[in-house]
Tab-separated table of C-alpha atoms in Angstrom:
chain	number	residue	atom	x	y	z
R	1	UNK	CA	-28.332	43.282	49.418
R	2	UNK	CA	-29.284	41.121	46.487
R	3	UNK	CA	-27.308	41.583	43.286
R	4	UNK	CA	-29.000	43.227	40.319
R	5	UNK	CA	-29.123	42.099	36.684
R	6	UNK	CA	-28.320	45.150	34.582
R	7	UNK	CA	-28.300	45.710	30.803
R	8	UNK	CA	-26.293	48.750	29.671
R	9	UNK	CA	-27.412	49.589	26.133
R	10	UNK	CA	-26.025	51.921	23.473
R	11	UNK	CA	-25.023	52.197	19.838
R	12	UNK	CA	-22.043	54.187	21.067
R	13	UNK	CA	-19.943	51.533	22.732
R	14	UNK	CA	-16.534	50.629	21.284
R	15	UNK	CA	-15.256	50.609	18.536
R	16	UNK	CA	-16.806	54.104	18.461
R	17	UNK	CA	-14.405	56.226	20.471
R	18	UNK	CA	-15.603	58.913	22.827
R	19	UNK	CA	-16.975	59.713	26.256
R	20	UNK	CA	-20.062	57.479	26.013
R	21	UNK	CA	-18.011	54.326	25.327
R	22	UNK	CA	-15.563	55.085	28.156
R	23	UNK	CA	-18.419	55.843	30.574
R	24	UNK	CA	-20.332	52.704	29.691
R	25	UNK	CA	-17.288	50.455	29.956
R	26	UNK	CA	-16.178	51.890	33.305
R	27	UNK	CA	-19.702	51.736	34.712
R	28	UNK	CA	-19.932	48.047	33.719
R	29	UNK	CA	-16.606	47.256	35.437
R	30	UNK	CA	-17.569	49.074	38.649
R	31	UNK	CA	-21.038	47.507	38.798
R	32	UNK	CA	-19.371	44.108	38.361
R	33	UNK	CA	-16.907	44.924	41.153
R	34	UNK	CA	-19.902	45.475	43.463
R	35	UNK	CA	-21.127	41.976	42.568
R	36	UNK	CA	-23.905	42.835	40.094
R	37	UNK	CA	-24.561	40.905	36.881
R	38	UNK	CA	-23.940	43.156	33.876
R	39	UNK	CA	-24.378	42.865	30.119
R	40	UNK	CA	-23.419	45.407	27.487
R	41	UNK	CA	-25.906	45.491	24.604
R	42	UNK	CA	-24.563	47.173	21.466
R	43	UNK	CA	-24.205	46.960	17.682
R	44	UNK	CA	-22.929	43.869	15.951
R	45	UNK	CA	-19.333	45.015	15.443
R	46	UNK	CA	-15.963	43.949	16.805
R	47	UNK	CA	-15.547	46.127	19.889
R	48	UNK	CA	-11.927	45.246	20.681
R	49	UNK	CA	-13.060	44.674	24.298
R	50	UNK	CA	-14.370	41.121	23.889
R	51	UNK	CA	-11.507	39.471	25.793
R	52	UNK	CA	-11.537	41.942	28.693
R	53	UNK	CA	-15.320	41.649	29.121
R	54	UNK	CA	-15.099	37.854	29.086
R	55	UNK	CA	-12.328	37.973	31.698
R	56	UNK	CA	-14.369	40.304	33.928
R	57	UNK	CA	-17.532	38.211	33.583
R	58	UNK	CA	-19.490	40.925	31.760
R	59	UNK	CA	-21.906	39.798	29.036
R	60	UNK	CA	-21.696	41.254	25.527
R	61	UNK	CA	-24.909	41.086	23.509
R	62	UNK	CA	-24.713	42.213	19.879
R	63	UNK	CA	-27.764	43.449	17.995
R	64	UNK	CA	-27.579	42.866	14.237
R	65	UNK	CA	-28.446	45.628	11.778
R	66	UNK	CA	-26.950	48.146	9.386
R	67	UNK	CA	-24.687	50.561	11.278
R	68	UNK	CA	-24.373	54.018	9.777
R	69	UNK	CA	-20.635	54.735	9.259
R	70	UNK	CA	-19.011	57.319	11.495
R	71	UNK	CA	-22.292	58.223	13.237
R	72	UNK	CA	-22.336	54.634	14.495
R	73	UNK	CA	-26.097	54.244	14.881
R	74	UNK	CA	-28.078	51.117	14.071
R	75	UNK	CA	-30.369	52.225	11.236
R	76	UNK	CA	-32.184	48.875	11.135
R	77	UNK	CA	-33.299	49.307	14.762
R	78	UNK	CA	-34.117	52.976	14.109
R	79	UNK	CA	-36.907	51.882	11.765
R	80	UNK	CA	-38.139	48.885	13.804
R	81	UNK	CA	-40.709	48.653	16.557
R	82	UNK	CA	-39.330	48.796	20.132
R	83	UNK	CA	-40.560	45.272	20.904
R	84	UNK	CA	-37.852	44.066	18.492
R	85	UNK	CA	-35.411	44.730	21.383
R	86	UNK	CA	-37.213	42.544	23.939
R	87	UNK	CA	-35.119	39.373	23.276
R	88	UNK	CA	-31.883	41.332	23.833
R	89	UNK	CA	-32.827	42.608	27.291
R	90	UNK	CA	-34.631	39.529	28.627
R	91	UNK	CA	-33.314	38.204	31.912
R	92	UNK	CA	-32.352	41.664	33.251
R	93	UNK	CA	-34.078	43.636	36.038
R	94	UNK	CA	-32.746	46.987	34.876
R	95	UNK	CA	-32.354	48.433	31.382
R	96	UNK	CA	-30.039	51.436	31.364
R	97	UNK	CA	-29.689	53.197	27.997
R	98	UNK	CA	-26.641	55.367	27.344
R	99	UNK	CA	-27.025	58.513	25.214
R	100	UNK	CA	-30.454	59.959	24.561
R	101	UNK	CA	-30.359	60.196	20.769
R	102	UNK	CA	-29.299	56.720	19.704
R	103	UNK	CA	-31.844	54.124	18.550
R	104	UNK	CA	-30.583	51.098	20.532
R	105	UNK	CA	-30.744	52.973	23.851
R	106	UNK	CA	-34.191	54.475	23.161
R	107	UNK	CA	-35.789	51.294	21.832
R	108	UNK	CA	-34.290	49.079	24.569
R	109	UNK	CA	-35.610	51.394	27.282
R	110	UNK	CA	-39.084	51.329	25.686
R	111	UNK	CA	-38.944	47.541	25.381
R	112	UNK	CA	-37.872	47.355	29.029
R	113	UNK	CA	-40.757	49.544	30.114
R	114	UNK	CA	-43.209	47.352	28.168
R	115	UNK	CA	-41.846	44.229	29.845
R	116	UNK	CA	-42.092	45.628	33.385
R	117	UNK	CA	-38.415	46.321	34.013
R	118	UNK	CA	-36.828	49.315	35.732
R	119	UNK	CA	-35.667	51.675	32.970
R	120	UNK	CA	-33.159	54.529	33.006
R	121	UNK	CA	-31.455	56.596	30.363
R	122	UNK	CA	-28.262	58.625	30.757
R	123	UNK	CA	-28.016	61.716	28.578
R	124	UNK	CA	-24.497	62.754	27.655
R	125	UNK	CA	-25.173	65.743	25.416
R	126	UNK	CA	-26.227	69.384	25.361
R	127	UNK	CA	-27.229	69.357	21.689
R	128	UNK	CA	-27.619	66.793	18.925
R	129	UNK	CA	-23.943	65.911	19.309
R	130	UNK	CA	-22.998	68.416	16.593
R	131	UNK	CA	-23.417	65.685	14.053
R	132	UNK	CA	-25.152	67.077	10.992
R	133	UNK	CA	-26.639	63.643	10.267
R	134	UNK	CA	-28.180	63.348	13.739
R	135	UNK	CA	-29.222	67.021	13.611
R	136	UNK	CA	-31.081	66.457	10.337
R	137	UNK	CA	-32.656	63.263	11.663
R	138	UNK	CA	-33.637	65.037	14.877
R	139	UNK	CA	-35.327	67.901	13.049
R	140	UNK	CA	-37.437	65.493	11.069
R	141	UNK	CA	-38.056	63.294	14.063
R	142	UNK	CA	-38.529	65.629	17.027
R	143	UNK	CA	-41.862	63.823	17.818
R	144	UNK	CA	-40.011	60.478	17.567
R	145	UNK	CA	-37.490	61.523	20.218
R	146	UNK	CA	-40.180	63.134	22.341
R	147	UNK	CA	-42.169	59.912	22.304
R	148	UNK	CA	-39.230	57.657	23.195
R	149	UNK	CA	-37.814	60.028	25.807
R	150	UNK	CA	-41.115	59.795	27.655
R	151	UNK	CA	-40.555	56.090	28.335
R	152	UNK	CA	-37.754	55.737	30.931
R	153	UNK	CA	-38.667	55.867	34.631
R	154	UNK	CA	-35.657	58.139	35.228
R	155	UNK	CA	-33.219	60.142	33.180
R	156	UNK	CA	-29.689	60.689	34.463
R	157	UNK	CA	-27.973	63.831	33.188
R	158	UNK	CA	-24.179	63.998	33.452
R	159	UNK	CA	-24.271	67.748	34.115
R	160	UNK	CA	-26.741	70.532	34.873
R	161	UNK	CA	-26.206	71.732	31.290
R	162	UNK	CA	-27.295	68.377	29.858
R	163	UNK	CA	-30.297	68.374	32.229
R	164	UNK	CA	-31.420	71.733	30.806
R	165	UNK	CA	-31.144	70.404	27.254
R	166	UNK	CA	-33.026	67.139	27.757
R	167	UNK	CA	-35.846	68.954	29.591
R	168	UNK	CA	-37.121	70.219	26.231
R	169	UNK	CA	-38.049	66.688	25.245
R	170	UNK	CA	-39.497	65.029	28.306
R	171	UNK	CA	-41.366	65.278	31.594
R	172	UNK	CA	-39.562	62.266	33.092
R	173	UNK	CA	-37.809	63.071	36.426
R	174	UNK	CA	-34.143	63.962	35.775
R	175	UNK	CA	-31.350	63.342	38.246
R	176	UNK	CA	-27.876	64.864	37.826
R	177	UNK	CA	-25.157	62.253	38.460
R	178	UNK	CA	-21.778	63.273	37.101
R	179	UNK	CA	-19.486	61.086	35.040
R	180	UNK	CA	-16.914	59.044	36.901
R	181	UNK	CA	-13.165	58.615	36.529
R	182	UNK	CA	-10.767	55.878	37.704
R	183	UNK	CA	-8.715	58.008	40.070
R	184	UNK	CA	-6.255	55.201	40.932
R	185	UNK	CA	-5.578	54.480	37.254
R	186	UNK	CA	-4.455	58.070	36.606
R	187	UNK	CA	-2.582	58.583	39.861
R	188	UNK	CA	0.693	56.945	38.836
R	189	UNK	CA	3.702	56.677	41.207
R	190	UNK	CA	5.959	58.962	39.141
R	191	UNK	CA	6.893	62.600	39.591
R	192	UNK	CA	6.313	65.048	36.740
R	193	UNK	CA	10.077	65.153	36.101
R	194	UNK	CA	10.291	61.340	35.863
R	195	UNK	CA	7.291	61.226	33.504
R	196	UNK	CA	8.851	63.928	31.285
R	197	UNK	CA	12.111	62.006	31.175
R	198	UNK	CA	10.348	58.756	30.180
R	199	UNK	CA	8.643	60.522	27.279
R	200	UNK	CA	11.647	62.640	26.326
R	201	UNK	CA	9.800	65.910	26.939
R	202	UNK	CA	11.254	69.258	27.919
R	203	UNK	CA	9.867	72.087	30.028
R	204	UNK	CA	6.532	73.852	29.457
R	205	UNK	CA	4.332	71.123	28.015
R	206	UNK	CA	0.697	71.863	27.119
R	207	UNK	CA	-1.614	68.905	26.451
R	208	UNK	CA	-4.896	68.361	24.609
R	209	UNK	CA	-6.590	64.939	24.506
R	210	UNK	CA	-9.752	64.338	22.476
R	211	UNK	CA	-11.276	64.124	19.052
R	212	UNK	CA	-10.170	66.554	16.388
R	213	UNK	CA	-13.565	67.857	15.344
R	214	UNK	CA	-14.681	71.487	14.869
R	215	UNK	CA	-16.649	71.653	18.145
R	216	UNK	CA	-13.543	70.788	20.158
R	217	UNK	CA	-12.011	74.201	19.383
R	218	UNK	CA	-8.451	72.915	18.878
R	219	UNK	CA	-7.774	75.584	16.231
R	220	UNK	CA	-8.229	78.228	18.994
R	221	UNK	CA	-5.566	76.411	21.009
R	222	UNK	CA	-3.193	76.325	18.033
R	223	UNK	CA	-3.785	80.065	17.469
R	224	UNK	CA	-2.968	80.645	21.158
R	225	UNK	CA	0.416	78.917	20.704
R	226	UNK	CA	1.627	82.029	18.818
R	227	UNK	CA	1.731	83.777	22.210
R	228	UNK	CA	2.943	80.843	24.321
R	229	UNK	CA	6.497	79.618	24.784
R	230	UNK	CA	6.116	75.849	25.084
R	231	UNK	CA	5.289	72.605	23.295
R	232	UNK	CA	1.709	71.590	22.574
R	233	UNK	CA	0.926	67.877	22.427
R	234	UNK	CA	-2.282	66.980	20.594
R	235	UNK	CA	-3.482	63.425	21.314
R	236	UNK	CA	-6.390	62.217	19.195
R	237	UNK	CA	-7.612	61.977	15.648
R	238	UNK	CA	-10.496	63.280	13.581
R	239	UNK	CA	-11.600	65.146	10.475
R	240	UNK	CA	-9.759	68.360	11.448
R	241	UNK	CA	-6.271	66.812	11.587
R	242	UNK	CA	-5.012	67.965	8.132
R	243	UNK	CA	-6.445	71.473	8.639
R	244	UNK	CA	-4.895	71.793	12.107
R	245	UNK	CA	-1.472	70.643	10.851
R	246	UNK	CA	-1.665	73.229	8.086
R	247	UNK	CA	-2.791	75.917	10.531
R	248	UNK	CA	0.177	75.269	12.833
R	249	UNK	CA	2.577	75.549	9.873
R	250	UNK	CA	0.954	78.755	8.616
R	251	UNK	CA	1.235	80.385	12.042
R	252	UNK	CA	4.882	79.403	12.288
R	253	UNK	CA	4.318	77.161	15.324
R	254	UNK	CA	4.557	73.850	13.430
R	255	UNK	CA	7.795	72.948	15.252
R	256	UNK	CA	6.135	73.367	18.648
R	257	UNK	CA	2.875	71.504	17.966
R	258	UNK	CA	3.186	67.718	17.999
R	259	UNK	CA	0.294	65.603	16.723
R	260	UNK	CA	0.496	62.253	18.501
R	261	UNK	CA	-2.464	60.581	16.774
R	262	UNK	CA	-4.529	58.135	18.777
R	263	UNK	CA	-2.864	57.446	22.142
R	264	UNK	CA	-3.792	54.101	23.694
R	265	UNK	CA	-5.710	54.425	26.940
R	266	UNK	CA	-3.055	52.731	29.145
R	267	UNK	CA	-0.487	55.322	27.977
R	268	UNK	CA	-2.618	58.349	28.914
R	269	UNK	CA	-1.709	58.577	32.648
R	270	UNK	CA	1.985	59.052	31.800
R	271	UNK	CA	1.111	61.728	29.243
R	272	UNK	CA	-1.094	63.655	31.701
R	273	UNK	CA	1.514	63.405	34.465
R	274	UNK	CA	4.279	64.727	32.175
R	275	UNK	CA	2.262	67.810	31.147
R	276	UNK	CA	2.405	71.183	32.895
R	277	UNK	CA	-1.133	72.150	31.912
R	278	UNK	CA	-4.101	70.467	30.240
R	279	UNK	CA	-6.416	72.466	27.964
R	280	UNK	CA	-9.949	71.650	26.776
R	281	UNK	CA	-10.826	74.513	24.366
R	282	UNK	CA	-14.295	73.209	23.348
R	283	UNK	CA	-16.925	75.387	21.705
R	284	UNK	CA	-19.587	72.953	22.985
R	285	UNK	CA	-19.213	70.234	25.628
R	286	UNK	CA	-21.794	68.421	27.769
R	287	UNK	CA	-19.168	67.177	30.162
R	288	UNK	CA	-15.517	66.537	29.243
R	289	UNK	CA	-14.217	63.336	30.873
R	290	UNK	CA	-10.664	64.293	29.822
R	291	UNK	CA	-10.772	67.122	32.390
R	292	UNK	CA	-11.379	64.548	35.127
R	293	UNK	CA	-8.501	62.410	33.843
R	294	UNK	CA	-6.141	65.403	33.938
R	295	UNK	CA	-7.355	66.446	37.411
R	296	UNK	CA	-6.929	62.870	38.714
R	297	UNK	CA	-3.334	63.050	37.437
R	298	UNK	CA	-2.752	66.242	39.442
R	299	UNK	CA	-2.343	68.309	36.256
R	300	UNK	CA	-3.810	71.866	36.285
R	301	UNK	CA	-6.698	72.333	33.843
R	302	UNK	CA	-7.976	75.152	31.636
R	303	UNK	CA	-11.399	74.890	30.014
R	304	UNK	CA	-13.899	77.076	28.202
R	305	UNK	CA	-17.011	78.455	29.860
R	306	UNK	CA	-19.426	76.246	27.866
R	307	UNK	CA	-21.830	73.413	28.730
R	308	UNK	CA	-20.796	71.262	31.675
R	309	UNK	CA	-17.154	72.432	31.825
R	310	UNK	CA	-17.649	75.179	34.484
R	311	UNK	CA	-19.412	72.636	36.736
R	312	UNK	CA	-16.389	70.333	36.604
R	313	UNK	CA	-13.702	72.974	37.033
R	314	UNK	CA	-15.660	74.875	39.701
R	315	UNK	CA	-12.777	76.987	41.021
R	316	UNK	CA	-10.205	74.172	40.641
R	317	UNK	CA	-8.865	75.385	37.288
R	318	UNK	CA	-9.089	78.328	34.913
R	319	UNK	CA	-12.024	79.191	32.640
R	320	UNK	CA	-11.781	81.228	29.426
R	321	UNK	CA	-14.394	82.273	26.832
R	322	UNK	CA	-14.699	79.832	23.890
R	323	UNK	CA	-12.961	80.763	20.628
R	324	UNK	CA	-10.785	83.461	22.254
R	325	UNK	CA	-7.139	82.590	21.578
R	326	UNK	CA	-5.693	85.675	23.368
R	327	UNK	CA	-7.476	84.902	26.629
R	328	UNK	CA	-6.508	81.253	26.290
R	329	UNK	CA	-2.840	82.180	25.785
R	330	UNK	CA	-2.988	84.410	28.890
R	331	UNK	CA	-4.405	81.565	30.987
R	332	UNK	CA	-1.763	79.089	29.725
R	333	UNK	CA	1.022	81.595	30.419
R	334	UNK	CA	-0.336	82.230	33.912
R	335	UNK	CA	-0.016	78.529	34.773
R	336	UNK	CA	3.307	77.962	32.977
R	337	UNK	CA	4.874	81.079	34.460
R	338	UNK	CA	3.915	80.513	38.068
R	339	UNK	CA	4.777	77.337	39.972
R	340	UNK	CA	2.549	78.285	42.893
R	341	UNK	CA	-0.505	78.604	40.624
R	342	UNK	CA	0.388	75.340	38.885
R	343	UNK	CA	0.801	73.409	42.153
R	344	UNK	CA	-2.302	74.903	43.772
R	345	UNK	CA	-4.587	74.155	40.811
R	346	UNK	CA	-3.157	70.640	40.481
R	347	UNK	CA	-3.835	69.960	44.157
R	348	UNK	CA	-7.362	71.467	44.148
R	349	UNK	CA	-8.367	69.540	41.018
R	350	UNK	CA	-7.147	66.249	42.440
R	351	UNK	CA	-9.001	66.758	45.696
R	352	UNK	CA	-12.237	67.607	43.870
R	353	UNK	CA	-12.013	64.549	41.627
R	354	UNK	CA	-11.453	62.235	44.595
R	355	UNK	CA	-14.434	63.657	46.456
R	356	UNK	CA	-16.995	63.980	43.623
R	357	UNK	CA	-15.958	62.065	40.509
R	358	UNK	CA	-14.220	58.894	41.667
R	359	UNK	CA	-16.112	55.957	40.091
R	360	UNK	CA	-16.305	54.301	43.534
R	361	UNK	CA	-18.438	57.283	44.646
R	362	UNK	CA	-20.432	57.668	41.405
R	363	UNK	CA	-21.372	53.989	40.993
R	364	UNK	CA	-22.987	53.935	44.452
R	365	UNK	CA	-25.228	56.861	43.504
R	366	UNK	CA	-26.275	55.057	40.309
R	367	UNK	CA	-27.032	51.789	42.148
R	368	UNK	CA	-29.107	53.694	44.749
R	369	UNK	CA	-31.151	55.131	41.871
R	370	UNK	CA	-31.557	51.647	40.321
R	371	UNK	CA	-32.992	50.379	43.620
R	372	UNK	CA	-35.301	53.385	43.948
R	373	UNK	CA	-36.748	52.745	40.473
R	374	UNK	CA	-37.044	48.985	41.131
R	375	UNK	CA	-39.102	49.737	44.254
R	376	UNK	CA	-41.416	51.974	42.226
R	377	UNK	CA	-41.856	49.291	39.569
R	378	UNK	CA	-42.643	46.715	42.268
R	379	UNK	CA	-45.275	49.029	43.798
R	380	UNK	CA	-46.851	49.715	40.411
R	381	UNK	CA	-46.765	46.055	39.533
């Protein structure tokens, strides 16, 4: 089959950390592995991935403009006509925007549609990303989003929850294709005991990986530590860090909560493998790639019953109500106190990830959709 020329477009590529950047980067690598030509189109900032992309033969196209601080969106493009994006997507058959509420993705998809290309947009959220700036913009600009979200040929939702959310804005056909994970990368050849030894960790290790923002619910997890005998490792950074440190001290669990700061991606597999249980205590979550990473590592997972989390866990881990520290503590204690439960959940999670979420499986579904849309465009043309 002939190789495709694909532009993956988003404001939210590196250096902005988070699920969208990871997804976009991994998708580019796996498309390349299948022999397709791929370019990443993003804001004009140093991504830190320049060398790797060059090595892998993936193009990096930077769109100039004023980028709004921590929100990371290109305000210059926000106010410009979509045709401004045409030069950046020329030479591609497929324009695939990532994240439904960022200007580069929306305008590139519209420009692609105008120039007769196959256009898709992946939505990663179940609300306006809990960013007050985007929320305020969205309120003022509901018609703006509605207009632009009518332009792609297809929308991909990463979960049923994100499909329900995006439906309010558009009549475009929506396909649910879950996020992927590099199973081999997280399945390291070390036992849990060996991983613990390498990191100097003792028994009963609880792990959280992710941003430290209010919606992630980490304060619930710290509250739960009052009723749990173990060490909590918190990997990540964000606006809540000082408050969470203070909270742990106040509750008298400061000694047993270790804030690791930002952990580099290559070091994550060892951290997951060394942990007895992984917890994602979010109050809102469209997906939760970290759950897949933990499951691929064979680590049992606990998540909250919000957004896309129940779809991922689906009987392969434990679910608790959001914001309920007692129930969370009970779930953690159940896993820590019972080796059979721990082993069973670890095994079930790993099997599920290999079957449903391995990037080698997911990328084929995305390429099949690309070809379907290309056929439609050819017929219309």
